Amino acid sequence: MLLALVVGAGAGLGAIAFRWLIKTFTLLLSGHADYSAAGHAANPHVPGLGRWFVLLAPVLAGLVYGPLVQRFAKEARGHGVPEVMFAVARRGGRIAPQVAVVKSLASALCIGGGGSVGREGPIVQIGSALGSTLGRLVRIAEDRMRVLVACGAAGGIAATFNAPLAGVFFAMELILRDFTAESFGMVVLASVTSSVIGRAAFGNTPFLHLPPFTVHHVSEYLLFAGLGLLAGAVGVGFTRILYWVEDACDWAWRGPEWARPAVGGVLLGVLLLVLPQMYGVGYPVLENAVSGKYVIGFLLVLLVGKIVATSLTIGIGGSGGVFAPSLFMGAMLGAGYGAALQHLAPGIAGPVGAYGLIGMGAVFAGAARAPITAVIIMFELTGEYSIILPLMAAIVLATGVSRWLSNDTIYTLKLRRRGVDLDEQPAHAPLAGVTVGTVMEPAPRPLDGAMPLADAVEALVRSPHGVLPVVTDEATYLGTATARTAAETLAGDDANGTATPVSSITHLPKPVGVGTDLSDALDALVTADGAGLPVLDETGSRLIGWVTHQGILTALHRGPQPEAARG
């Protein structure tokens, strides 16, 4: 708990420093607090260049952060979250301590110089690096190191966006990818601590200020559902274009990696010259779209422009997140969708802003496939609860479409392209590829389910594992009976061992078959009573063997021997 509080505080302070860096570099390189809302204005620091300064801003930023990343922390390149997911799943939560500093500077320079990326990926990586560094300093076990990394990620999101709940679910759903009670409690502590620090610095107001929206007609739910389906496809499309552009940049670039952001910055500058709304994160443009200030055609231009700008920024070696860009795309898609409906069905369609807000969450869900996080984060970013029902429906539909169109998310695809599948066991795991059939023992003589409990006691007492399988007269598997359950039943005041059949104390443990991986069988053994489990046939109705802890330990002991012999 103490470590979680410390990591939360560190992530909160890190978020404050990171946002200050972004603001400072944006003012330095563009002359404006947020150039995306300034149109084609000139940079007051170099007024003679007029609006053409945007050709130089990405180049100058790239000349600084390119060598910085290449020299000190190559993992700081890109959007950051996949690297944290990999560290948690495969490296025991170990992240190099210099990543926090390098990622802060590189991402702040990239965004300040016009990079069309977000700040959630960097702050997740920054907070996670802080958690990992603290864990290594105090030498905690790997399972707790992973939780500290998740605490840092949650704290960064909570402080940056004033969204403590969203930080928690982002860390649990995407970083840890499980919801155990202990880890949830620690992540909540870190998120609350970080959020308190963030609110002290930035105030306690929603991150986005939007007008209130309501659903007036039940028929609108069908329209929102249609937006969810479309948003899921856009999320998948953004993912594929992002990595297609990255591949194209890899193919085209033949120079040193440290120079790639600066040279590629010329292309980004040309895009910013045409569409200055793509400069940086672009939250003012997002708010204008949701407020209904843009026409349909321009909304579509902004949608396509953001996909290209974000993909190009990442492709040339930029550093920044993809969460904020997906919100931007969702706002453009939703606002355009809503504006079109107002022309086609003015009496049914609701306000444009409602569609823009729902589109934000749905596109993120389609890209990241994190529906819980999408719902929570949209509520906290806007403080708007009135359209929670259509928001939930659209996000679930977007997630379903995304799963149907692609096996990977915008985060996991980056890892899969490197040959890493987070859903598979590492090939070097001791139990990887070993099945129950290789360590299965002959099954002990089963008990007849109709046998009186008093008669079964002797067999249970003699059982070396304290548990025996139970079958019917036709040898159909019913479950298992344990000596402990039999003793508790017979000790009851009203128990009648002569009349009570064994089947009455039988329970069904998690089924184990011949082809079950030993790791899964071990999980089943840990949660089962007794020291063994029956092995069933493919139908799950016939007993064919027995598996024990000793058998799995034997497999662990013998596993490395063949490889050692080969060496």
Coordinates of C-alpha atoms in Angstrom, one line a residue:
M1 CA 0.0 0.0 0.0
L2 CA 2.8 2.4 0.9
L3 CA 4.6 1.7 -2.5
A4 CA 1.3 2.2 -4.3
L5 CA 0.8 5.6 -2.6
V6 CA 4.4 6.6 -3.5
V7 CA 4.0 5.6 -7.1
G8 CA 0.7 7.4 -7.4
A9 CA 2.3 10.6 -6.0
G10 CA 5.2 10.2 -8.4
A11 CA 2.9 9.7 -11.4
G12 CA 0.9 12.8 -10.4
L13 CA 4.0 15.0 -10.1
G14 CA 5.3 13.5 -13.4
A15 CA 2.0 14.3 -15.1
I16 CA 2.3 18.0 -13.9
A17 CA 5.9 18.2 -15.2
F18 CA 4.9 16.5 -18.5
R19 CA 2.0 18.9 -19.2
W20 CA 4.3 21.8 -18.4
L21 CA 6.8 20.6 -20.8
I22 CA 4.2 20.3 -23.6
K23 CA 3.0 23.8 -22.9
T24 CA 6.5 25.2 -22.9
F25 CA 7.6 23.5 -26.1
T26 CA 4.3 24.4 -27.9
L27 CA 4.8 28.1 -26.9
L28 CA 8.4 28.0 -28.0
L29 CA 7.9 26.3 -31.3
S30 CA 4.5 27.8 -32.4
G31 CA 4.1 30.9 -30.3
H32 CA 0.6 29.8 -29.3
A33 CA -0.8 27.9 -26.3
D34 CA -2.5 25.5 -28.8
Y35 CA -1.8 26.3 -32.5
S36 CA -4.6 23.9 -33.7
A37 CA -7.1 26.6 -32.8
A38 CA -5.0 29.5 -34.3
G39 CA -5.8 28.9 -37.9
H40 CA -2.9 29.9 -40.2
A41 CA -1.5 32.5 -37.8
A42 CA 2.2 33.3 -37.8
N43 CA 4.5 32.4 -35.0
P44 CA 5.1 35.7 -33.1
H45 CA 8.7 34.6 -32.4
V46 CA 9.5 34.6 -36.1
P47 CA 6.8 36.8 -37.7
G48 CA 8.7 37.1 -40.9
L49 CA 8.0 33.5 -41.8
G50 CA 4.3 33.9 -41.6
R51 CA 2.3 30.7 -41.6
W52 CA 5.3 28.9 -43.2
F53 CA 7.0 28.4 -39.9
V54 CA 5.0 25.1 -39.5
L55 CA 7.4 23.6 -42.1
L56 CA 10.3 24.1 -39.7
A57 CA 8.7 23.4 -36.3
P58 CA 8.5 19.5 -36.7
V59 CA 12.0 19.5 -38.2
L60 CA 13.6 21.4 -35.2
A61 CA 11.8 19.3 -32.7
G62 CA 12.9 16.1 -34.5
L63 CA 16.5 17.3 -34.5
V64 CA 16.4 17.3 -30.7
Y65 CA 14.3 14.3 -29.8
G66 CA 15.5 12.0 -32.6
P67 CA 19.1 11.7 -31.2
L68 CA 17.8 11.7 -27.6
V69 CA 15.6 8.6 -28.2
Q70 CA 18.2 6.8 -30.3
R71 CA 21.0 7.3 -27.8
F72 CA 19.2 6.8 -24.4
A73 CA 15.9 4.9 -24.8
K74 CA 14.8 3.5 -28.1
E75 CA 11.6 2.2 -26.4
A76 CA 10.5 5.8 -26.0
R77 CA 9.7 5.9 -29.7
G78 CA 6.1 5.4 -30.8
H79 CA 2.9 5.4 -28.7
G80 CA 4.3 3.8 -25.5
V81 CA 1.4 1.6 -24.3
P82 CA 2.5 -1.6 -26.1
E83 CA 5.9 -1.4 -24.6
V84 CA 4.4 -1.2 -21.1
M85 CA 2.1 -4.2 -21.9
F86 CA 5.1 -6.2 -23.1
A87 CA 7.1 -5.3 -19.9
V88 CA 4.2 -6.5 -17.7
A89 CA 3.5 -9.7 -19.6
R90 CA 7.0 -10.8 -20.5
R91 CA 9.6 -8.9 -18.5
G92 CA 8.2 -9.1 -15.0
G93 CA 7.4 -5.4 -15.1
R94 CA 11.0 -4.3 -15.7
I95 CA 11.3 -0.9 -17.5
A96 CA 14.5 1.0 -17.8
P97 CA 14.5 4.0 -15.4
Q98 CA 15.7 6.5 -18.1
V99 CA 12.5 5.9 -20.1
A100 CA 10.6 8.3 -17.9
V101 CA 12.9 11.2 -18.6
V102 CA 13.5 10.5 -22.3
K103 CA 9.8 9.8 -22.9
S104 CA 8.8 13.1 -21.2
L105 CA 11.2 15.2 -23.3
A106 CA 10.7 13.4 -26.6
S107 CA 6.9 13.4 -26.5
A108 CA 6.7 17.0 -25.3
L109 CA 9.0 18.1 -28.1
C110 CA 7.1 16.0 -30.6
I111 CA 3.7 17.4 -29.6
G112 CA 5.0 20.9 -29.2
G113 CA 6.6 20.8 -32.6
G114 CA 3.3 19.8 -34.3
G115 CA 3.2 16.0 -33.9
S116 CA -0.4 15.0 -34.2
V117 CA -0.4 12.5 -31.3
G118 CA -1.8 12.4 -27.8
R119 CA -0.3 12.5 -24.3
E120 CA -1.9 9.5 -22.7
G121 CA 0.6 7.0 -24.1
P122 CA 3.6 9.0 -22.9
I123 CA 2.2 9.5 -19.4
V124 CA 1.4 5.8 -19.1
Q125 CA 4.9 4.9 -20.0
I126 CA 6.3 7.6 -17.7
G127 CA 4.3 6.5 -14.7
S128 CA 5.0 2.9 -15.4
A129 CA 8.7 3.5 -15.6
L130 CA 8.5 5.3 -12.2
G131 CA 6.7 2.3 -10.7
S132 CA 9.2 -0.2 -12.1
T133 CA 12.2 1.8 -10.9
L134 CA 10.8 2.0 -7.4
G135 CA 10.0 -1.7 -7.4
R136 CA 13.6 -2.5 -8.4
L137 CA 15.0 -0.2 -5.7
V138 CA 13.2 -2.0 -2.9
R139 CA 13.6 -5.4 -4.6
I140 CA 10.0 -6.6 -4.6
A141 CA 8.8 -9.8 -6.3
E142 CA 7.8 -9.8 -10.0
D143 CA 4.1 -10.2 -9.4
R144 CA 4.1 -7.0 -7.2
M145 CA 6.4 -5.3 -9.6
R146 CA 3.7 -5.7 -12.3
V147 CA 1.1 -4.2 -10.0
L148 CA 3.4 -1.2 -9.3
V149 CA 3.8 -0.7 -13.1
A150 CA 0.0 -0.7 -13.4
C151 CA -0.2 1.8 -10.5
G152 CA 2.1 4.2 -12.4
A153 CA 0.0 3.9 -15.5
A154 CA -3.3 4.5 -13.7
G155 CA -1.8 7.5 -11.8
G156 CA -0.6 9.1 -15.0
I157 CA -4.0 8.8 -16.7
A158 CA -5.8 10.0 -13.5
A159 CA -3.7 13.1 -13.0
T160 CA -3.4 14.1 -16.7
F161 CA -7.1 13.9 -17.5
N162 CA -8.6 14.3 -14.0
A163 CA -10.1 10.9 -14.5
P164 CA -9.3 8.6 -11.5
L165 CA -11.8 5.8 -12.5
A166 CA -10.6 5.8 -16.1
G167 CA -7.0 5.5 -14.9
V168 CA -7.9 2.5 -12.8
F169 CA -9.8 0.7 -15.6
F170 CA -7.2 1.6 -18.2
A171 CA -4.5 -0.1 -16.1
M172 CA -6.6 -3.1 -15.2
E173 CA -8.1 -3.7 -18.7
L174 CA -5.1 -2.9 -20.9
I175 CA -1.9 -3.1 -18.8
L176 CA -2.6 -5.9 -16.2
R177 CA -5.4 -7.5 -18.2
D178 CA -6.9 -9.0 -15.1
F179 CA -9.2 -7.8 -12.2
T180 CA -7.9 -9.5 -9.0
A181 CA -9.0 -7.8 -5.8
E182 CA -5.5 -7.1 -4.4
S183 CA -4.2 -5.5 -7.6
F184 CA -7.4 -3.5 -8.0
G185 CA -7.1 -2.1 -4.5
M186 CA -3.5 -1.0 -5.1
V187 CA -4.2 0.6 -8.4
V188 CA -7.1 2.5 -6.9
L189 CA -4.9 3.9 -4.2
A190 CA -2.3 5.1 -6.7
S191 CA -5.0 6.6 -9.0
V192 CA -6.6 8.5 -6.1
T193 CA -3.3 9.8 -4.8
S194 CA -2.3 10.9 -8.3
S195 CA -5.7 12.5 -9.0
V196 CA -5.6 14.5 -5.8
I197 CA -2.2 15.9 -6.8
G198 CA -3.4 16.6 -10.3
R199 CA -6.5 18.4 -9.1
A200 CA -4.4 20.6 -6.8
A201 CA -2.4 21.7 -9.9
F202 CA -5.0 21.8 -12.7
G203 CA -8.3 22.2 -10.8
N204 CA -11.3 19.9 -10.4
T205 CA -13.1 20.4 -13.7
P206 CA -13.9 18.0 -16.6
F207 CA -11.2 17.8 -19.1
L208 CA -13.5 18.7 -22.0
H209 CA -16.3 21.3 -21.7
L210 CA -19.3 20.3 -23.7
P211 CA -22.9 21.4 -23.7
P212 CA -25.5 19.0 -22.1
F213 CA -27.1 16.4 -24.3
T214 CA -30.2 14.3 -23.9
V215 CA -32.0 11.6 -25.9
H216 CA -35.5 12.7 -26.8
H217 CA -36.8 9.7 -28.8
V218 CA -36.4 6.0 -28.4
S219 CA -35.8 5.7 -32.1
E220 CA -32.5 7.6 -31.6
Y221 CA -31.0 4.5 -30.1
L222 CA -31.1 2.8 -33.5
L223 CA -29.2 5.8 -34.9
F224 CA -26.6 5.6 -32.2
A225 CA -26.3 1.9 -32.8
G226 CA -25.5 2.6 -36.4
L227 CA -22.8 5.1 -35.4
G228 CA -21.3 2.4 -33.1
L229 CA -21.1 -0.1 -36.0
L230 CA -19.5 2.6 -38.2
A231 CA -17.1 3.7 -35.5
G232 CA -15.8 0.1 -35.0
A233 CA -14.9 -0.1 -38.6
V234 CA -13.2 3.3 -38.5
G235 CA -11.2 2.2 -35.4
V236 CA -9.9 -0.9 -37.2
G237 CA -9.2 1.2 -40.3
F238 CA -7.1 3.7 -38.3
T239 CA -5.1 0.8 -36.8
R240 CA -4.3 -0.7 -40.2
I241 CA -3.4 2.6 -41.8
L242 CA -1.2 3.5 -38.9
Y243 CA 1.0 0.5 -39.3
W244 CA 0.8 0.6 -43.1
V245 CA 2.3 4.1 -43.0
E246 CA 4.9 3.0 -40.5
D247 CA 5.9 0.2 -42.9
A248 CA 6.1 2.6 -45.8
C249 CA 8.3 4.9 -43.8
D250 CA 10.5 2.0 -42.8
W251 CA 10.8 1.0 -46.5
A252 CA 11.6 4.5 -47.7
W253 CA 14.1 5.5 -45.0
R254 CA 17.7 4.6 -45.6
G255 CA 19.5 7.0 -43.3
P256 CA 20.4 7.0 -39.6
E257 CA 17.5 6.6 -37.3
W258 CA 18.3 9.6 -35.2
A259 CA 17.7 11.8 -38.3
R260 CA 14.5 10.2 -39.3
P261 CA 12.1 12.4 -37.2
A262 CA 13.7 15.6 -38.6
V263 CA 13.7 14.6 -42.2
G264 CA 10.2 13.1 -42.0
G265 CA 9.2 16.3 -40.2
V266 CA 9.2 18.1 -43.6
L267 CA 6.3 15.9 -44.8
L268 CA 4.4 16.6 -41.5
G269 CA 5.1 20.3 -41.9
V270 CA 3.5 20.3 -45.4
L271 CA 0.4 18.6 -44.0
L272 CA 0.2 21.2 -41.2
L273 CA 0.6 24.0 -43.7
V274 CA -2.6 22.7 -45.4
L275 CA -4.5 21.7 -42.2
P276 CA -3.2 23.6 -39.2
Q277 CA -5.9 21.9 -37.1
M278 CA -3.7 18.8 -37.0
Y279 CA -1.0 20.6 -35.0
G280 CA -0.5 18.8 -31.7
V281 CA -3.3 17.1 -29.8
G282 CA -6.1 19.3 -31.1
Y283 CA -8.6 19.4 -28.3
P284 CA -10.0 22.9 -29.2
V285 CA -10.8 21.5 -32.7
L286 CA -12.5 18.5 -31.1
E287 CA -14.7 20.8 -28.9
N288 CA -15.6 22.9 -31.9
A289 CA -16.7 19.8 -33.8
V290 CA -18.9 18.5 -31.0
S291 CA -20.4 22.0 -30.6
G292 CA -21.5 21.9 -34.2
K293 CA -19.3 24.6 -35.6
Y294 CA -18.1 22.7 -38.7
V295 CA -19.9 21.6 -41.8
I296 CA -20.1 17.9 -42.9
G297 CA -17.5 18.2 -45.6
F298 CA -14.9 19.8 -43.4
L299 CA -15.5 17.2 -40.6
L300 CA -14.7 14.4 -43.1
V301 CA -11.5 16.3 -44.1
L302 CA -10.5 16.6 -40.5
L303 CA -11.2 12.9 -39.9
V304 CA -9.0 11.8 -42.8
G305 CA -6.4 14.4 -42.0
K306 CA -6.1 13.2 -38.4
I307 CA -5.6 9.6 -39.5
V308 CA -2.9 10.6 -41.9
A309 CA -1.2 13.1 -39.5
T310 CA -1.1 10.7 -36.6
S311 CA 0.1 7.8 -38.8
L312 CA 2.8 10.0 -40.3
T313 CA 3.9 11.3 -36.9
I314 CA 4.4 7.7 -35.6
G315 CA 5.8 6.5 -38.9
I316 CA 8.7 9.0 -38.9
G317 CA 9.7 8.1 -35.4
G318 CA 7.6 10.5 -33.4
S319 CA 6.7 9.9 -29.7
G320 CA 3.1 10.2 -28.5
G321 CA -0.1 8.4 -27.9
V322 CA -3.0 7.3 -30.1
F323 CA -5.8 7.6 -27.5
A324 CA -6.4 11.4 -28.1
P325 CA -6.2 11.0 -31.9
S326 CA -8.9 8.3 -31.7
L327 CA -11.1 10.6 -29.7
F328 CA -10.5 13.3 -32.3
M329 CA -11.5 11.0 -35.1
G330 CA -14.6 9.8 -33.2
A331 CA -15.7 13.4 -32.7
M332 CA -15.3 14.2 -36.4
L333 CA -17.1 11.0 -37.4
G334 CA -19.9 11.4 -34.9
A335 CA -20.5 15.1 -35.6
G336 CA -20.5 14.4 -39.4
Y337 CA -22.9 11.5 -38.9
G338 CA -25.2 13.6 -36.7
A339 CA -25.2 16.5 -39.1
A340 CA -26.1 14.2 -42.0
L341 CA -29.0 12.7 -40.0
Q342 CA -30.3 16.2 -39.2
H343 CA -30.6 16.8 -43.0
L344 CA -32.1 13.3 -43.6
A345 CA -34.4 13.0 -40.6
P346 CA -34.6 16.4 -38.8
G347 CA -37.6 15.3 -36.7
I348 CA -35.9 12.2 -35.3
A349 CA -32.1 13.0 -35.1
G350 CA -30.9 14.6 -31.9
P351 CA -28.2 17.3 -31.5
V352 CA -25.0 16.9 -33.4
G353 CA -23.0 17.0 -30.2
A354 CA -24.5 13.9 -28.8
Y355 CA -23.3 11.9 -31.8
G356 CA -19.9 13.5 -31.6
L357 CA -19.5 12.5 -28.0
I358 CA -20.6 9.0 -28.6
G359 CA -18.4 8.7 -31.6
M360 CA -15.4 9.6 -29.5
G361 CA -15.9 6.6 -27.2
A362 CA -16.9 4.3 -29.9
V363 CA -13.9 4.9 -32.2
F364 CA -11.5 4.4 -29.2
A365 CA -13.3 1.2 -28.3
G366 CA -13.0 0.0 -31.9
A367 CA -9.3 0.7 -32.0
A368 CA -8.3 -0.4 -28.5
R369 CA -11.1 -2.9 -27.8
A370 CA -11.4 -1.8 -24.2
P371 CA -15.1 -1.2 -23.7
I372 CA -15.1 -0.7 -19.9
T373 CA -12.3 1.9 -20.2
A374 CA -14.1 3.6 -23.1
V375 CA -17.3 4.1 -21.2
I376 CA -15.7 5.3 -18.0
I377 CA -13.2 7.6 -19.6
M378 CA -15.9 9.3 -21.7
F379 CA -18.0 10.0 -18.7
E380 CA -15.0 11.4 -16.7
L381 CA -13.5 13.4 -19.5
T382 CA -16.8 15.2 -20.2
G383 CA -18.8 14.9 -16.9
E384 CA -21.8 14.2 -19.2
Y385 CA -24.0 11.3 -17.9
S386 CA -27.2 12.0 -19.7
I387 CA -26.4 9.8 -22.7
I388 CA -24.7 7.0 -20.9
L389 CA -27.2 4.3 -22.3
P390 CA -26.6 5.0 -26.0
L391 CA -22.9 5.5 -25.2
M392 CA -22.7 2.0 -23.7
A393 CA -24.6 0.5 -26.6
A394 CA -22.5 2.1 -29.3
I395 CA -19.2 1.2 -27.5
V396 CA -20.2 -2.5 -27.2
L397 CA -21.3 -2.6 -30.9
A398 CA -18.0 -0.9 -31.9
T399 CA -16.0 -3.4 -29.9
G400 CA -17.9 -6.3 -31.5
V401 CA -17.3 -5.0 -35.0
S402 CA -13.6 -4.5 -34.2
R403 CA -13.3 -8.1 -33.0
W404 CA -15.1 -9.3 -36.1
L405 CA -12.8 -7.4 -38.5
S406 CA -9.5 -7.9 -36.7
N407 CA -7.8 -10.2 -34.2
D408 CA -5.6 -7.4 -32.8
T409 CA -6.1 -4.0 -31.3
I410 CA -4.1 -0.9 -32.0
Y411 CA -1.8 -1.9 -29.1
T412 CA -1.5 -5.6 -29.5
L413 CA -0.8 -5.4 -33.3
K414 CA 2.4 -3.5 -32.7
L415 CA 3.6 -6.4 -30.5
R416 CA 2.3 -9.1 -32.9
R417 CA 4.3 -7.5 -35.7
R418 CA 7.4 -8.2 -33.5
G419 CA 6.4 -11.8 -33.0
V420 CA 4.9 -11.3 -29.5
D421 CA 1.4 -12.7 -28.8
L422 CA 0.3 -11.7 -25.3
D423 CA -2.4 -14.3 -25.2
E424 CA 0.1 -17.2 -25.7
Q425 CA 2.4 -18.6 -23.1
P426 CA 6.0 -17.8 -23.7
A427 CA 7.8 -20.6 -25.5
H428 CA 10.4 -20.7 -22.8
A429 CA 7.9 -21.3 -20.0
P430 CA 8.6 -24.6 -18.2
L431 CA 5.1 -26.0 -18.9
A432 CA 4.6 -24.5 -22.4
G433 CA 3.4 -27.2 -24.8
V434 CA 3.2 -29.9 -22.2
T435 CA -0.2 -31.6 -21.8
V436 CA -1.9 -33.6 -19.1
G437 CA -1.6 -36.8 -21.2
T438 CA 2.2 -36.8 -20.7
V439 CA 2.0 -37.0 -16.9
M440 CA -1.4 -38.7 -16.4
E441 CA -1.5 -41.5 -13.9
P442 CA -4.0 -44.5 -13.8
A443 CA -7.2 -43.4 -12.1
P444 CA -7.9 -44.7 -8.6
R445 CA -10.8 -47.1 -8.2
P446 CA -13.9 -44.9 -8.3
L447 CA -16.8 -44.8 -5.8
D448 CA -20.3 -45.8 -6.9
G449 CA -22.5 -42.8 -6.5
A450 CA -25.2 -44.9 -4.9
M451 CA -22.9 -46.2 -2.2
P452 CA -23.8 -45.2 1.3
L453 CA -21.4 -42.6 2.7
A454 CA -20.5 -44.7 5.7
D455 CA -19.3 -47.5 3.4
A456 CA -17.2 -45.1 1.3
V457 CA -15.3 -43.8 4.3
E458 CA -12.8 -46.6 4.4
A459 CA -11.9 -46.1 0.7
L460 CA -11.5 -42.3 1.2
V461 CA -9.3 -42.9 4.2
R462 CA -7.0 -45.2 2.3
S463 CA -6.8 -42.8 -0.7
P464 CA -3.3 -41.2 -0.9
H465 CA -4.8 -37.9 -2.3
G466 CA -7.8 -37.5 0.1
V467 CA -10.1 -37.5 -3.0
L468 CA -11.7 -40.1 -5.2
P469 CA -13.8 -39.9 -8.4
V470 CA -17.5 -40.8 -8.2
V471 CA -19.3 -42.6 -11.1
T472 CA -22.7 -44.1 -11.8
D473 CA -23.5 -47.8 -12.4
E474 CA -22.9 -47.1 -16.1
A475 CA -19.4 -45.6 -15.3
T476 CA -20.6 -42.1 -16.1
Y477 CA -18.5 -39.5 -14.3
L478 CA -20.3 -37.6 -11.6
G479 CA -17.6 -35.6 -9.9
T480 CA -15.3 -36.1 -6.9
A481 CA -15.7 -36.8 -3.2
T482 CA -13.2 -35.8 -0.6
A483 CA -12.4 -37.2 2.8
R484 CA -12.8 -33.8 4.3
T485 CA -16.4 -33.4 3.0
A486 CA -17.3 -36.9 4.1
A487 CA -16.0 -36.2 7.6
E488 CA -17.9 -32.9 7.9
T489 CA -21.1 -34.6 6.6
L490 CA -20.9 -37.5 9.0
A491 CA -20.1 -35.2 11.9
G492 CA -23.4 -33.3 11.4
D493 CA -26.1 -33.8 14.0
D494 CA -28.7 -35.1 11.5
A495 CA -26.3 -37.1 9.4
N496 CA -27.1 -40.7 8.6
G497 CA -24.2 -42.3 7.0
T498 CA -26.1 -45.4 6.1
A499 CA -28.8 -43.6 4.1
T500 CA -26.7 -40.8 2.7
P501 CA -25.3 -41.7 -0.7
V502 CA -21.8 -40.6 -1.9
S503 CA -23.4 -38.7 -4.8
S504 CA -24.8 -36.2 -2.2
I505 CA -21.4 -34.9 -1.3
T506 CA -20.0 -35.0 -4.9
H507 CA -18.8 -31.7 -6.5
L508 CA -17.6 -31.0 -10.0
P509 CA -14.1 -29.5 -10.1
K510 CA -12.8 -27.7 -13.2
P511 CA -12.7 -30.3 -16.0
V512 CA -9.3 -31.6 -17.1
G513 CA -8.8 -33.5 -20.3
V514 CA -5.9 -35.3 -21.9
G515 CA -5.1 -32.3 -24.1
T516 CA -5.3 -29.7 -21.3
D517 CA -2.1 -27.7 -20.8
L518 CA -0.3 -28.5 -17.6
S519 CA -0.5 -24.8 -16.6
D520 CA -4.3 -24.9 -16.8
A521 CA -4.3 -28.2 -15.0
L522 CA -2.2 -26.6 -12.2
D523 CA -4.7 -23.8 -11.9
A524 CA -7.5 -26.3 -11.5
L525 CA -5.5 -28.3 -8.9
V526 CA -4.8 -25.1 -6.9
T527 CA -8.6 -24.4 -6.6
A528 CA -9.7 -28.0 -6.0
D529 CA -10.1 -29.9 -2.8
G530 CA -7.7 -32.7 -2.3
A531 CA -4.4 -33.4 -4.0
G532 CA -5.6 -34.8 -7.4
L533 CA -8.1 -34.4 -10.2
P534 CA -9.7 -36.8 -12.6
V535 CA -8.8 -36.7 -16.3
L536 CA -11.8 -37.1 -18.6
D537 CA -12.3 -38.1 -22.2
E538 CA -13.4 -35.6 -24.9
T539 CA -17.1 -35.9 -23.9
G540 CA -16.4 -35.1 -20.3
S541 CA -18.4 -38.1 -19.1
R542 CA -15.8 -40.9 -18.8
L543 CA -12.9 -41.2 -16.4
I544 CA -9.6 -42.1 -18.1
G545 CA -6.9 -41.1 -15.7
W546 CA -5.6 -39.0 -12.8
V547 CA -3.4 -35.9 -12.5
T548 CA -1.6 -34.8 -9.3
H549 CA 0.7 -32.0 -8.1
Q550 CA 3.5 -34.6 -8.0
G551 CA 3.0 -35.4 -11.6
I552 CA 3.3 -31.8 -12.6
L553 CA 6.4 -31.4 -10.5
T554 CA 7.9 -34.4 -12.2
A555 CA 7.2 -32.7 -15.6
L556 CA 8.9 -29.5 -14.4
H557 CA 11.9 -31.5 -13.2
R558 CA 12.3 -33.4 -16.4
G559 CA 11.5 -30.5 -18.7
P560 CA 14.9 -28.8 -18.9
Q561 CA 16.8 -32.1 -19.1
P562 CA 16.4 -32.8 -22.9
E563 CA 17.6 -29.2 -23.8
A564 CA 20.5 -29.5 -21.4
A565 CA 21.4 -32.8 -23.0
R566 CA 21.3 -31.2 -26.5
G567 CA 23.6 -28.5 -25.2

